[in-house]
Amino acid sequence: MPDVVGFSYPVTHALHIFLGLGDGTFHQPQTIVFSSFGLGGTAIGDFNGDGLADLAVTMYPQNVVSIFLNTTMTLHSLCPRSRYPP
């Protein structure tokens, strides 16, 4: 089973990453809280060209995209976010 990314809004403004265990179940979620930002959407891709799946999150009304760079073979270990535009 692949990993799942979702978010909760408007109550907590949090992103939840559920890593698949391979048997149809998941680890407890890794949660990232975004204070008062509205989360618009998510995308997974190799944004820095290192061959690992990274995570992009759009936020409004700031019109910002945050990129979380992956440092392992799963989305388990994400580097601090980079904001675009800064």
XYZ file of C-alpha atoms in Angstrom:
86
model
C 0.000 0.000 0.000
C 1.450 3.411 -0.924
C 1.762 6.324 1.456
C -1.135 8.798 1.841
C -1.006 12.564 2.342
C -4.035 14.577 3.466
C -4.865 17.700 5.381
C -7.390 18.863 7.951
C -8.949 22.271 7.567
C -10.329 24.592 8.938
C -9.958 23.241 12.479
C -6.248 22.456 12.761
C -4.585 23.639 9.518
C -2.473 20.473 9.612
C -0.949 18.194 6.999
C -0.946 14.462 7.801
C 1.428 11.933 6.217
C 0.461 8.266 6.609
C 3.237 5.826 5.660
C 1.993 2.501 4.316
C 3.168 -0.681 6.044
C 2.662 -2.809 2.919
C -0.211 -4.837 4.369
C -3.049 -2.351 3.834
C -2.454 -0.530 7.121
C -0.514 2.606 8.017
C 1.885 3.939 10.643
C 0.586 6.682 12.921
C 0.587 9.917 10.912
C 3.412 12.403 10.832
C 1.668 15.767 11.334
C 2.856 19.220 10.284
C 0.860 22.180 11.628
C 0.614 25.414 9.609
C -0.576 27.987 12.196
C -3.308 29.948 10.417
C -2.457 29.263 6.771
C -5.199 27.814 4.590
C -4.002 24.670 2.831
C -5.016 24.561 -0.816
C -3.542 21.338 -2.159
C -0.624 18.922 -2.206
C 1.615 17.435 -4.870
C 4.352 14.823 -4.727
C 7.297 14.902 -7.102
C 11.071 15.020 -7.303
C 11.442 18.788 -7.024
C 15.210 18.901 -6.476
C 16.290 16.118 -8.872
C 17.718 13.703 -6.268
C 15.435 10.776 -7.177
C 13.364 10.986 -3.956
C 9.690 11.947 -3.640
C 9.326 15.452 -2.189
C 6.129 17.169 -1.061
C 4.687 20.521 -2.203
C 1.871 22.246 -0.309
C -0.027 25.301 -1.569
C -1.290 27.844 0.956
C -3.728 30.728 0.720
C -4.464 33.596 0.975
C -0.666 34.066 1.027
C -0.309 32.510 -2.476
C 2.703 30.502 -1.290
C 3.971 27.040 -2.194
C 6.016 25.251 0.491
C 8.381 22.501 -0.624
C 9.361 19.759 1.843
C 12.481 17.966 0.599
C 12.706 14.247 1.326
C 15.954 12.827 2.756
C 14.993 9.112 2.717
C 13.246 6.673 0.362
C 9.816 7.538 1.832
C 8.160 10.769 2.928
C 9.142 9.894 6.493
C 12.054 12.309 6.785
C 11.260 15.739 5.380
C 13.637 18.697 5.552
C 12.339 22.037 6.753
C 10.211 23.712 4.158
C 11.281 26.214 1.554
C 8.726 28.879 0.637
C 8.113 30.087 -2.917
C 7.947 33.012 -3.269
C 10.254 33.605 -0.271
